[in-house]
Each structure stands twice: as structure tokens, then as C-alpha cells.
PDB file of C-alpha atoms in Angstrom:
ATOM      1  CA  ASP A   1     144.120  34.421 -13.556  1.00 54.00           C
ATOM      2  CA  THR A   2     142.517  37.408 -11.887  1.00 79.00           C
ATOM      3  CA  GLY A   3     141.142  35.446  -8.969  1.00 94.00           C
ATOM      4  CA  VAL A   4     137.599  35.143  -7.674  1.00 97.00           C
ATOM      5  CA  SER A   5     135.812  38.477  -7.512  1.00 97.00           C
ATOM      6  CA  GLN A   6     132.887  39.255  -5.218  1.00 98.00           C
ATOM      7  CA  ASN A   7     130.698  42.332  -5.075  1.00 97.00           C
ATOM      8  CA  PRO A   8     129.843  44.219  -3.040  1.00 97.00           C
ATOM      9  CA  ARG A   9     132.506  43.932  -0.326  1.00 97.00           C
ATOM     10  CA  HIS A  10     130.132  45.217   2.319  1.00 97.00           C
ATOM     11  CA  LYS A  11     126.359  45.468   2.499  1.00 98.00           C
ATOM     12  CA  ILE A  12     124.302  47.003   5.266  1.00 98.00           C
ATOM     13  CA  THR A  13     120.582  46.471   4.989  1.00 98.00           C
ATOM     14  CA  LYS A  14     117.502  46.721   7.127  1.00 98.00           C
ATOM     15  CA  ARG A  15     115.617  43.667   8.273  1.00 98.00           C
ATOM     16  CA  GLY A  16     113.076  42.583   5.709  1.00 97.00           C
ATOM     17  CA  GLN A  17     114.920  43.923   2.683  1.00 98.00           C
ATOM     18  CA  ASN A  18     116.223  41.758  -0.151  1.00 98.00           C
ATOM     19  CA  VAL A  19     119.901  41.662  -1.034  1.00 98.00           C
ATOM     20  CA  THR A  20     121.827  40.195  -3.942  1.00 98.00           C
ATOM     21  CA  PHE A  21     125.514  39.352  -4.113  1.00 98.00           C
ATOM     22  CA  ARG A  22     127.582  38.616  -7.191  1.00 98.00           C
ATOM     23  CA  CYS A  23     130.532  36.275  -7.688  1.00 98.00           C
ATOM     24  CA  ASP A  24     132.798  36.055 -10.735  1.00 97.00           C
ATOM     25  CA  PRO A  25     134.869  32.860 -10.547  1.00 96.00           C
ATOM     26  CA  ILE A  26     138.271  32.173 -12.036  1.00 95.00           C
ATOM     27  CA  SER A  27     137.514  31.891 -15.739  1.00 91.00           C
ATOM     28  CA  GLU A  28     138.555  28.285 -16.354  1.00 88.00           C
ATOM     29  CA  HIS A  29     136.887  26.950 -13.207  1.00 91.00           C
ATOM     30  CA  ASN A  30     133.673  25.046 -13.770  1.00 90.00           C
ATOM     31  CA  ARG A  31     132.690  24.633 -10.123  1.00 93.00           C
ATOM     32  CA  LEU A  32     131.372  27.434  -7.963  1.00 96.00           C
ATOM     33  CA  TYR A  33     130.509  27.260  -4.285  1.00 96.00           C
ATOM     34  CA  TRP A  34     128.795  29.623  -1.856  1.00 97.00           C
ATOM     35  CA  TYR A  35     129.636  29.514   1.837  1.00 97.00           C
ATOM     36  CA  ARG A  36     128.612  31.542   4.862  1.00 96.00           C
ATOM     37  CA  GLN A  37     130.938  32.251   7.755  1.00 97.00           C
ATOM     38  CA  THR A  38     130.230  33.776  11.137  1.00 96.00           C
ATOM     39  CA  LEU A  39     132.748  34.840  13.763  1.00 93.00           C
ATOM     40  CA  GLY A  40     134.689  31.958  15.261  1.00 90.00           C
ATOM     41  CA  GLN A  41     133.245  29.389  12.876  1.00 93.00           C
ATOM     42  CA  GLY A  42     134.503  27.714   9.756  1.00 95.00           C
ATOM     43  CA  PRO A  43     132.835  28.324   6.394  1.00 96.00           C
ATOM     44  CA  GLU A  44     129.394  26.680   6.212  1.00 94.00           C
ATOM     45  CA  PHE A  45     128.319  25.222   2.877  1.00 93.00           C
ATOM     46  CA  LEU A  46     125.296  26.846   1.205  1.00 94.00           C
ATOM     47  CA  THR A  47     125.204  25.640  -2.380  1.00 95.00           C
ATOM     48  CA  TYR A  48     127.339  24.419  -5.278  1.00 93.00           C
ATOM     49  CA  PHE A  49     127.223  24.655  -9.076  1.00 94.00           C
ATOM     50  CA  GLN A  50     128.937  22.692 -11.773  1.00 91.00           C
ATOM     51  CA  ASN A  51     128.768  24.896 -14.829  1.00 90.00           C
ATOM     52  CA  GLU A  52     125.202  26.254 -14.810  1.00 91.00           C
ATOM     53  CA  ALA A  53     123.683  23.340 -12.895  1.00 91.00           C
ATOM     54  CA  GLN A  54     123.008  23.769  -9.190  1.00 91.00           C
ATOM     55  CA  LEU A  55     123.961  20.322  -7.954  1.00 90.00           C
ATOM     56  CA  GLU A  56     123.574  20.633  -4.229  1.00 88.00           C
ATOM     57  CA  LYS A  57     121.949  22.912  -1.717  1.00 89.00           C
ATOM     58  CA  SER A  58     122.381  22.766   2.036  1.00 89.00           C
ATOM     59  CA  ARG A  59     119.397  21.376   3.904  1.00 84.00           C
ATOM     60  CA  LEU A  60     119.995  24.121   6.434  1.00 75.00           C
ATOM     61  CA  LEU A  61     119.385  26.751   3.790  1.00 80.00           C
ATOM     62  CA  SER A  62     116.129  28.615   4.164  1.00 85.00           C
ATOM     63  CA  ASP A  63     113.947  29.042   1.092  1.00 91.00           C
ATOM     64  CA  ARG A  64     114.652  32.766   1.443  1.00 95.00           C
ATOM     65  CA  PHE A  65     118.020  32.010  -0.131  1.00 95.00           C
ATOM     66  CA  SER A  66     118.376  31.417  -3.849  1.00 95.00           C
ATOM     67  CA  ALA A  67     121.362  31.200  -6.132  1.00 96.00           C
ATOM     68  CA  GLU A  68     121.808  31.193  -9.868  1.00 95.00           C
ATOM     69  CA  ARG A  69     124.649  30.720 -12.281  1.00 95.00           C
ATOM     70  CA  PRO A  70     123.328  31.576 -15.737  1.00 90.00           C
ATOM     71  CA  LYS A  71     125.499  30.364 -18.599  1.00 86.00           C
ATOM     72  CA  GLY A  72     127.919  28.807 -16.147  1.00 85.00           C
ATOM     73  CA  SER A  73     129.858  32.012 -15.619  1.00 90.00           C
ATOM     74  CA  PHE A  74     129.137  34.453 -12.780  1.00 96.00           C
ATOM     75  CA  SER A  75     126.762  33.569  -9.963  1.00 97.00           C
ATOM     76  CA  THR A  76     124.347  35.541  -7.817  1.00 97.00           C
ATOM     77  CA  LEU A  77     123.126  34.781  -4.321  1.00 97.00           C
ATOM     78  CA  GLU A  78     119.889  36.446  -3.256  1.00 97.00           C
ATOM     79  CA  ILE A  79     118.533  36.623   0.254  1.00 97.00           C
ATOM     80  CA  GLN A  80     114.917  37.667   0.542  1.00 97.00           C
ATOM     81  CA  ARG A  81     113.320  39.221   3.631  1.00 97.00           C
ATOM     82  CA  THR A  82     116.642  39.426   5.447  1.00 97.00           C
ATOM     83  CA  GLU A  83     116.811  38.672   9.155  1.00 96.00           C
ATOM     84  CA  GLN A  84     119.420  39.717  11.707  1.00 96.00           C
ATOM     85  CA  GLY A  85     120.619  36.128  11.833  1.00 95.00           C
ATOM     86  CA  ASP A  86     121.657  36.435   8.196  1.00 96.00           C
ATOM     87  CA  SER A  87     124.475  38.785   9.208  1.00 97.00           C
ATOM     88  CA  ALA A  88     127.674  37.011   8.192  1.00 97.00           C
ATOM     89  CA  MET A  89     130.479  36.924   5.660  1.00 97.00           C
ATOM     90  CA  TYR A  90     129.297  35.326   2.425  1.00 98.00           C
ATOM     91  CA  LEU A  91     132.120  33.620   0.611  1.00 98.00           C
ATOM     92  CA  CYS A  92     132.258  32.460  -2.964  1.00 98.00           C
ATOM     93  CA  ALA A  93     134.836  29.933  -4.118  1.00 97.00           C
ATOM     94  CA  SER A  94     135.611  28.283  -7.412  1.00 95.00           C
ATOM     95  CA  SER A  95     137.575  25.205  -8.408  1.00 93.00           C
ATOM     96  CA  LEU A  96     138.634  23.273 -11.472  1.00 87.00           C
ATOM     97  CA  GLY A  97     137.210  20.004 -10.289  1.00 73.00           C
ATOM     98  CA  VAL A  98     139.266  16.967 -11.238  1.00 64.00           C
ATOM     99  CA  GLY A  99     138.751  13.308 -11.951  1.00 62.00           C
ATOM    100  CA  ALA A 100     136.970  10.541 -10.174  1.00 60.00           C
ATOM    101  CA  HIS A 101     138.806  10.538  -6.877  1.00 67.00           C
ATOM    102  CA  TYR A 102     140.276  13.903  -5.936  1.00 79.00           C
ATOM    103  CA  ASN A 103     138.944  17.418  -5.743  1.00 84.00           C
ATOM    104  CA  SER A 104     141.061  20.378  -6.706  1.00 89.00           C
ATOM    105  CA  PRO A 105     141.265  23.133  -4.087  1.00 93.00           C
ATOM    106  CA  LEU A 106     138.719  25.853  -3.581  1.00 95.00           C
ATOM    107  CA  HIS A 107     139.903  29.387  -4.316  1.00 96.00           C
ATOM    108  CA  PHE A 108     137.986  31.988  -2.360  1.00 98.00           C
ATOM    109  CA  GLY A 109     136.986  35.517  -3.224  1.00 97.00           C
ATOM    110  CA  ASN A 110     137.306  38.356  -0.716  1.00 96.00           C
ATOM    111  CA  GLY A 111     133.776  37.808   0.511  1.00 97.00           C
ATOM    112  CA  THR A 112     130.750  40.027   1.027  1.00 98.00           C
ATOM    113  CA  ARG A 113     130.146  41.095   4.605  1.00 97.00           C
ATOM    114  CA  LEU A 114     126.418  41.460   5.261  1.00 98.00           C
ATOM    115  CA  THR A 115     125.074  43.379   8.226  1.00 98.00           C
ATOM    116  CA  VAL A 116     121.324  43.275   8.826  1.00 98.00           C
ATOM    117  CA  THR A 117     120.094  45.980  11.202  1.00 97.00           C
TER     118      THR A 117
ATOM    119  CA  GLN B   1     129.909  14.380  15.567  1.00 63.00           C
ATOM    120  CA  LYS B   2     131.276  17.109  13.324  1.00 72.00           C
ATOM    121  CA  GLU B   3     132.802  16.075  10.029  1.00 90.00           C
ATOM    122  CA  VAL B   4     136.026  17.949  10.747  1.00 95.00           C
ATOM    123  CA  GLU B   5     137.392  18.757  14.180  1.00 95.00           C
ATOM    124  CA  GLN B   6     140.185  21.123  15.119  1.00 95.00           C
ATOM    125  CA  ASN B   7     141.451  22.407  18.418  1.00 87.00           C
ATOM    126  CA  SER B   8     140.338  26.038  18.435  1.00 81.00           C
ATOM    127  CA  GLY B   9     143.413  27.138  20.374  1.00 83.00           C
ATOM    128  CA  PRO B  10     144.747  29.687  20.765  1.00 92.00           C
ATOM    129  CA  LEU B  11     148.114  28.158  20.031  1.00 96.00           C
ATOM    130  CA  SER B  12     151.102  30.341  20.844  1.00 97.00           C
ATOM    131  CA  VAL B  13     154.641  29.648  19.682  1.00 97.00           C
ATOM    132  CA  PRO B  14     157.791  31.767  19.801  1.00 98.00           C
ATOM    133  CA  GLU B  15     159.227  33.136  16.601  1.00 98.00           C
ATOM    134  CA  GLY B  16     161.450  30.580  14.883  1.00 97.00           C
ATOM    135  CA  ALA B  17     159.752  27.570  16.491  1.00 98.00           C
ATOM    136  CA  ILE B  18     157.690  24.849  14.818  1.00 97.00           C
ATOM    137  CA  ALA B  19     153.923  25.243  14.979  1.00 97.00           C
ATOM    138  CA  SER B  20     151.913  22.029  14.798  1.00 97.00           C
ATOM    139  CA  LEU B  21     148.245  22.168  13.850  1.00 97.00           C
ATOM    140  CA  ASN B  22     146.017  19.105  13.941  1.00 96.00           C
ATOM    141  CA  CYS B  23     142.756  18.034  12.390  1.00 96.00           C
ATOM    142  CA  THR B  24     140.631  14.884  12.538  1.00 97.00           C
ATOM    143  CA  TYR B  25     137.778  13.915  10.251  1.00 96.00           C
ATOM    144  CA  SER B  26     134.930  11.451  10.499  1.00 95.00           C
ATOM    145  CA  ASP B  27     134.230  10.344   6.901  1.00 91.00           C
ATOM    146  CA  ARG B  28     136.508   7.463   5.944  1.00 91.00           C
ATOM    147  CA  GLY B  29     135.601   8.097   2.312  1.00 89.00           C
ATOM    148  CA  SER B  30     137.360  11.453   2.349  1.00 92.00           C
ATOM    149  CA  GLN B  31     139.962  11.727  -0.390  1.00 91.00           C
ATOM    150  CA  SER B  32     141.165  15.327  -0.518  1.00 93.00           C
ATOM    151  CA  PHE B  33     142.563  17.415   2.312  1.00 96.00           C
ATOM    152  CA  PHE B  34     143.328  21.110   2.456  1.00 97.00           C
ATOM    153  CA  TRP B  35     144.805  23.708   4.760  1.00 98.00           C
ATOM    154  CA  TYR B  36     143.757  27.340   4.542  1.00 98.00           C
ATOM    155  CA  ARG B  37     145.077  30.398   6.374  1.00 98.00           C
ATOM    156  CA  GLN B  38     142.627  33.129   7.306  1.00 97.00           C
ATOM    157  CA  TYR B  39     143.633  36.508   8.659  1.00 97.00           C
ATOM    158  CA  SER B  40     141.080  38.364  10.742  1.00 94.00           C
ATOM    159  CA  GLY B  41     138.390  39.899   8.551  1.00 92.00           C
ATOM    160  CA  LYS B  42     139.784  38.307   5.394  1.00 95.00           C
ATOM    161  CA  SER B  43     138.804  35.286   3.335  1.00 96.00           C
ATOM    162  CA  PRO B  44     140.544  31.890   3.504  1.00 97.00           C
ATOM    163  CA  GLU B  45     143.733  31.525   1.503  1.00 97.00           C
ATOM    164  CA  LEU B  46     144.930  28.110   0.319  1.00 97.00           C
ATOM    165  CA  ILE B  47     148.239  26.986   1.828  1.00 97.00           C
ATOM    166  CA  MET B  48     148.472  23.327   0.906  1.00 96.00           C
ATOM    167  CA  PHE B  49     146.541  20.298  -0.234  1.00 95.00           C
ATOM    168  CA  ILE B  50     147.347  16.616   0.126  1.00 96.00           C
ATOM    169  CA  TYR B  51     145.744  13.512  -1.334  1.00 94.00           C
ATOM    170  CA  SER B  52     148.013  10.613  -0.339  1.00 94.00           C
ATOM    171  CA  ASN B  53     149.216   9.245   2.978  1.00 96.00           C
ATOM    172  CA  GLY B  54     152.519  10.642   4.167  1.00 96.00           C
ATOM    173  CA  ASP B  55     154.144  14.035   4.101  1.00 97.00           C
ATOM    174  CA  LYS B  56     154.033  16.825   1.549  1.00 97.00           C
ATOM    175  CA  GLU B  57     156.408  19.756   1.898  1.00 97.00           C
ATOM    176  CA  ASP B  58     156.163  23.251   0.435  1.00 96.00           C
ATOM    177  CA  GLY B  59     158.693  25.725   1.739  1.00 97.00           C
ATOM    178  CA  ARG B  60     158.217  26.150   5.481  1.00 98.00           C
ATOM    179  CA  PHE B  61     154.966  24.164   5.420  1.00 98.00           C
ATOM    180  CA  THR B  62     154.521  20.397   5.689  1.00 98.00           C
ATOM    181  CA  ALA B  63     151.173  18.650   5.487  1.00 98.00           C
ATOM    182  CA  GLN B  64     150.909  15.163   6.962  1.00 98.00           C
ATOM    183  CA  LEU B  65     148.104  12.714   6.220  1.00 97.00           C
ATOM    184  CA  ASN B  66     147.239   9.461   7.960  1.00 97.00           C
ATOM    185  CA  LYS B  67     144.035   8.048   6.493  1.00 95.00           C
ATOM    186  CA  ALA B  68     144.000   5.018   8.800  1.00 95.00           C
ATOM    187  CA  SER B  69     143.869   7.342  11.806  1.00 95.00           C
ATOM    188  CA  GLN B  70     141.703   9.909   9.962  1.00 96.00           C
ATOM    189  CA  TYR B  71     144.187  12.566  10.884  1.00 96.00           C
ATOM    190  CA  VAL B  72     145.783  15.429   8.984  1.00 97.00           C
ATOM    191  CA  SER B  73     148.258  17.941  10.316  1.00 97.00           C
ATOM    192  CA  LEU B  74     150.134  21.047   9.265  1.00 98.00           C
ATOM    193  CA  LEU B  75     153.624  21.890  10.461  1.00 98.00           C
ATOM    194  CA  ILE B  76     154.987  25.393  10.082  1.00 98.00           C
ATOM    195  CA  ARG B  77     158.754  25.579  10.482  1.00 98.00           C
ATOM    196  CA  ASP B  78     160.625  28.755  11.451  1.00 98.00           C
ATOM    197  CA  SER B  79     157.348  30.409  12.456  1.00 98.00           C
ATOM    198  CA  GLN B  80     157.113  34.128  11.755  1.00 97.00           C
ATOM    199  CA  PRO B  81     154.830  36.761  13.297  1.00 97.00           C
ATOM    200  CA  SER B  82     153.183  37.050   9.871  1.00 97.00           C
ATOM    201  CA  ASP B  83     152.029  33.426  10.295  1.00 98.00           C
ATOM    202  CA  SER B  84     149.702  34.563  13.079  1.00 97.00           C
ATOM    203  CA  ALA B  85     146.247  33.741  11.758  1.00 97.00           C
ATOM    204  CA  THR B  86     143.483  31.164  11.967  1.00 97.00           C
ATOM    205  CA  TYR B  87     144.225  27.916  10.139  1.00 98.00           C
ATOM    206  CA  LEU B  88     141.289  26.048   8.653  1.00 98.00           C
ATOM    207  CA  CYS B  89     141.351  22.358   7.810  1.00 97.00           C
ATOM    208  CA  ALA B  90     139.045  21.265   4.979  1.00 97.00           C
ATOM    209  CA  VAL B  91     138.169  17.763   3.868  1.00 95.00           C
ATOM    210  CA  SER B  92     136.439  16.640   0.697  1.00 92.00           C
ATOM    211  CA  ASN B  93     134.944  13.374  -0.453  1.00 83.00           C
ATOM    212  CA  THR B  94     134.165  12.201  -3.969  1.00 75.00           C
ATOM    213  CA  GLY B  95     130.787  13.883  -3.666  1.00 74.00           C
ATOM    214  CA  ASN B  96     132.468  17.252  -4.274  1.00 80.00           C
ATOM    215  CA  GLN B  97     131.418  18.511  -0.871  1.00 84.00           C
ATOM    216  CA  PHE B  98     134.008  20.358   1.225  1.00 91.00           C
ATOM    217  CA  TYR B  99     133.745  20.348   5.017  1.00 93.00           C
ATOM    218  CA  PHE B 100     135.620  22.876   7.124  1.00 96.00           C
ATOM    219  CA  GLY B 101     136.725  22.777  10.725  1.00 96.00           C
ATOM    220  CA  THR B 102     136.220  25.760  12.994  1.00 95.00           C
ATOM    221  CA  GLY B 103     139.903  26.669  12.712  1.00 96.00           C
ATOM    222  CA  THR B 104     142.871  26.918  15.063  1.00 96.00           C
ATOM    223  CA  SER B 105     144.081  30.358  16.060  1.00 96.00           C
ATOM    224  CA  LEU B 106     147.876  30.637  15.931  1.00 97.00           C
ATOM    225  CA  THR B 107     149.895  33.434  17.478  1.00 97.00           C
ATOM    226  CA  VAL B 108     153.635  33.676  16.804  1.00 97.00           C
ATOM    227  CA  ILE B 109     155.314  35.698  19.521  1.00 97.00           C
ATOM    228  CA  PRO B 110     158.284  37.843  18.407  1.00 95.00           C
TER     229      PRO B 110
END
């Protein structure tokens, strides 16, 4: 178990540019989540995959955001035409997922801190 | 109404004391409850999870769940300065969605 890995750790970009982040989950975990967190707030849900299927996407998520998880392994989150309001910590988490009633915990990566200038 | 509510603090306790952190949630269908610790500039780290009413202990940490009152708490015994962090409460329903509170900032004073 090497943990959830996210790259890059930091990204500084100019407004209007596109950025892409990568997340490698814990190998046996079939669920992968993306969250965004700004200062003083809790993590805000963006999207969620079970294996390669994107099962849910936040209604708050602009269509400038897209995520993929090809082959149910690593995932990428792309933000197109970045805006200053996109500056945040982007967190990836994975989990085993369990049976009908309970969810196993999320395990977070170190995050990617995005700064849009 | 937010799905998960926490007192943002800051909460200050002296070293060696018990820190009590509280969380309420709005969805009665919630089944899974989690506490995460987050140091400044770092990502959340899982401390405990609880599924059933009552208490669950792990070392210096005790999670308490009362589904009837829609209330979950975290007690930290023998608080240490290294416990100073923001504590996030997270709640999940059977829809696989996790909702986080805004966190409570804890400072343990040596």
C-alpha cells in the first residue's frame, strides 16, 4: 500500500490556460473521488468514479472541468480556461467501497495546489 | 441547511486535557461517519470511522455516534501539542457521497 499519489504537488498557471492533474489511487481501491478545498472550508465534492465509470458529478461543477479514469486505474482532472476562482487545493481520494449499507473511508492524496494568476 | 455542521472554533485546551469536537448532520439516511485531521497546508488524514450508535475507541481517540440526535463527536484524551490541527467531520449515505463539515480548529496549549 503506497498510498494515493497526486501530481503535480503545485501548479501555477495564468488565467485562461488549461491544466491537468493526475491521481494514482491505492491499487486495490475501486472508487476514486475528486474534491476541491479552499482556505477555511471543508473539501467540496467534484466527481466520483467506480472503476472506470464516472457515476456522479457535482452540479456546481462548471463544464470547464472534466475528469477521466481510463481502465479504472489512475484518473486525470482537467480544467480548461482557468479562472482565478479556480485557485484551490485539489484533492483526490480513493476507497474500497463496501456492501449495501456502509462506505469504507476515503484515503486522500497529498493534493495539488493550483494558483491561477 | 448544510449537510454537516461543525463549530469552526478555535477550540483551545491545555496539554493533557480532553478535547471534545462535535458535529451534526441533516440526512437521517446517513450510515457512515468519519473524522479526519488536517494540518495546515496538508491533506486530510483519517483518524476514525464509526457506523453504529455508541462509542468506538482507538488509543487516545473516541468517536461517539447518536443517530437519533444526528450527532457525532470525537474525544481526544491526554491532548498533545501535536494534536493541534483542524478536525473534519465527514458523513456518508448509501449513495456513496461523502459530505464534509468546514472543520474545527483545535489548539493544544503546552
